[in-house]
Structures are given as structure tokens and as C-alpha cells.
XYZ file of C-alpha atoms in Angstrom:
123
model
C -40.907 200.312 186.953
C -40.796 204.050 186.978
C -38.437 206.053 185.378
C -35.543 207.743 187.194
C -32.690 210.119 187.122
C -29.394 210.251 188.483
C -27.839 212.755 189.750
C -23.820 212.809 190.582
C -21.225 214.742 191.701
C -17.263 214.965 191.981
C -17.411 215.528 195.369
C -18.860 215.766 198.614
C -20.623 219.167 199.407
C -21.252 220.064 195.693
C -24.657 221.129 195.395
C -26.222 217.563 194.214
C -28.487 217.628 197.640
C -29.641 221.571 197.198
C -30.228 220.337 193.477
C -32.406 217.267 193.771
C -34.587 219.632 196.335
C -35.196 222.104 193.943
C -35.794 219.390 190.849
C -38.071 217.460 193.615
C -40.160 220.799 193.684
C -39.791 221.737 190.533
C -41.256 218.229 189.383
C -43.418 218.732 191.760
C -45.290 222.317 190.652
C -45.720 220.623 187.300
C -48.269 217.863 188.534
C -45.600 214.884 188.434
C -45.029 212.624 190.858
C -41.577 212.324 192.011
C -39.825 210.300 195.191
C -36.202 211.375 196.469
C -33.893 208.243 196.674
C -30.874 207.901 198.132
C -29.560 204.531 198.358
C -26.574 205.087 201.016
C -25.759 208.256 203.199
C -22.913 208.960 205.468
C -24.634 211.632 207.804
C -24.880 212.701 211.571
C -28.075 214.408 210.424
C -30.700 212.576 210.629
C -34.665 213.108 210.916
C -38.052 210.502 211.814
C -39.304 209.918 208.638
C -43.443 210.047 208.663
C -43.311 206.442 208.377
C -41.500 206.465 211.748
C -37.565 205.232 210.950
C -34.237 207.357 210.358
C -33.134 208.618 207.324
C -31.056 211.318 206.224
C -31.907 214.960 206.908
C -31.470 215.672 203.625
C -33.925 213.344 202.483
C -36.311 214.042 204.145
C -35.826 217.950 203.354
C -36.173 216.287 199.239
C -39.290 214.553 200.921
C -40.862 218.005 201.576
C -39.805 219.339 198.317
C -41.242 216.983 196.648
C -44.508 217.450 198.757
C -44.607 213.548 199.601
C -44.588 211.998 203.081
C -40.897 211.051 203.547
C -40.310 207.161 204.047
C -37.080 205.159 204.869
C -37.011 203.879 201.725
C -35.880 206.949 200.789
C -32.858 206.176 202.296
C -32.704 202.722 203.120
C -28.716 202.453 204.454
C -27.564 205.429 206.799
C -24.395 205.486 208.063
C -23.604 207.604 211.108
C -20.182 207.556 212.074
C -19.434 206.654 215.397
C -15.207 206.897 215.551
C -12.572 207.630 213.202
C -12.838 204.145 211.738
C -16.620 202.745 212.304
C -19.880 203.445 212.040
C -24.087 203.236 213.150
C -26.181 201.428 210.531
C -29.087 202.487 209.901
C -31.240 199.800 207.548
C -34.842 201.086 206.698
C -35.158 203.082 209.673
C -33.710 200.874 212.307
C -30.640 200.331 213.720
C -28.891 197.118 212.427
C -26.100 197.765 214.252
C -22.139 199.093 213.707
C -19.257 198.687 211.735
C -15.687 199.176 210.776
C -15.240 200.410 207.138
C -13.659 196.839 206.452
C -16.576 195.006 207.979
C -19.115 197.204 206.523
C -17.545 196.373 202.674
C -18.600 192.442 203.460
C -22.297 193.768 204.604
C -23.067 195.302 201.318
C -24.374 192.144 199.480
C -26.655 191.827 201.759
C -27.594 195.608 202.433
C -28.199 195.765 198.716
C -31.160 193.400 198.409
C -32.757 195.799 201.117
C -31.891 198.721 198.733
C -33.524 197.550 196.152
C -36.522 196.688 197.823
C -36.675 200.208 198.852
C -36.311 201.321 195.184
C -38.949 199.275 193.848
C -41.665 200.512 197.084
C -40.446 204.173 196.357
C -40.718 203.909 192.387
């Protein structure tokens, strides 16, 4: 498996997105290969990845950063809020369907088998 780092925040709207870009190109301009990953993302923004799915904006802005094709398993679970208490899933590009916050806690067993899949195709 390849090696990764982690990057965290307190908060939302920190920096950590602006950050990974510029490591992704950074990486990048020094002959290494590097992937964005983002496991879960709570966004309205979202782009078509080149591998035709949804991900994050913000992703895929790492994606080009990075100067890789961007992929949904660079973001394998979007969520794009629908209401005040639910949401769109997103799963690998495609719409799985939509939740309440509550019913979207019992998904995540199951979402995270599909997360690591991603990690392992984008490692």
C-alpha cells in the first residue's frame, strides 16, 4: 500500500482544502506521484470527475493540482444536503439515494467498505 498523509483541521473553512492543493502541486513539481483523497464531503459543490461520477469540487480542484485525472474515488461518499435535516448521497459517483442524519449514521458500515475500496484503487 502506498504511503499517505493526513491532514486535519479544528474546523470547517480552515485552510486544510487550499493546503492539500498546494501540497498536491507541490508533490507534484518534485516528480512524485500523489492522489487527493477525501473519504466523506458535505458539499453543494460538486464537479464530473474525468471518470464520469460526482465528487467534490474541491477534489477535483486537488485532482488538477496534483496534475492527475480526477476519479470518484477521490471522494467516494458526497453528501449534498437537501433540507435542514437530510441529505443526497453520492457513492462513487452515483446517486445512492437520501438521508436523514439519523439514517445516514446506520449507512456508514456499509458506505465504509466502498471507502476503502476507493483508497486502495487511488493508493
Amino acid at each position: 500500500m502506498a504511503r499517505a498523509i493526513m491532514l486535519q483541521g479544528t474546523g470547517s473553512d480552515v485552510g486544510k482544502t487550499v493546503l492539500v492543493a498546494g501540497l498536491c502541486r507541490l508533490a507534484s513539481n518534485r516528480g512524485l506521484r500523489v492522489r487527493p483523497f477525501k473519504p466523506q464531503n458535505m458539499s453543494n459543490n460538486a464537479a464530473v470527475s474525468d471518470d464520469g461520477g460526482e465528487i467534490g469540487r474541491a477534489q477535483w480542484l486537488q485532482a488538477m493540482a496534483a496534475r492527475v485525472p480526477s476519479s470518484v474515488h477521490m471522494n467516494p461518499v458526497l453528501l449534498k444536503p437537501q433540507s435542514d435535516n437530510g441529505s443526497q448521497i453520492v457513492v462513487q459517483g452515483h446517486v445512492h439515494g437520501q438521508a436523514r442524519a439519523r439514517d445516514y449514521q446506520r449507512l456508514k458500515p456499509e458506505l465504509l467498505g466502498r471507502v476503502l475500496e476507493s483508497f486502495a484503487i487511488v493508493g
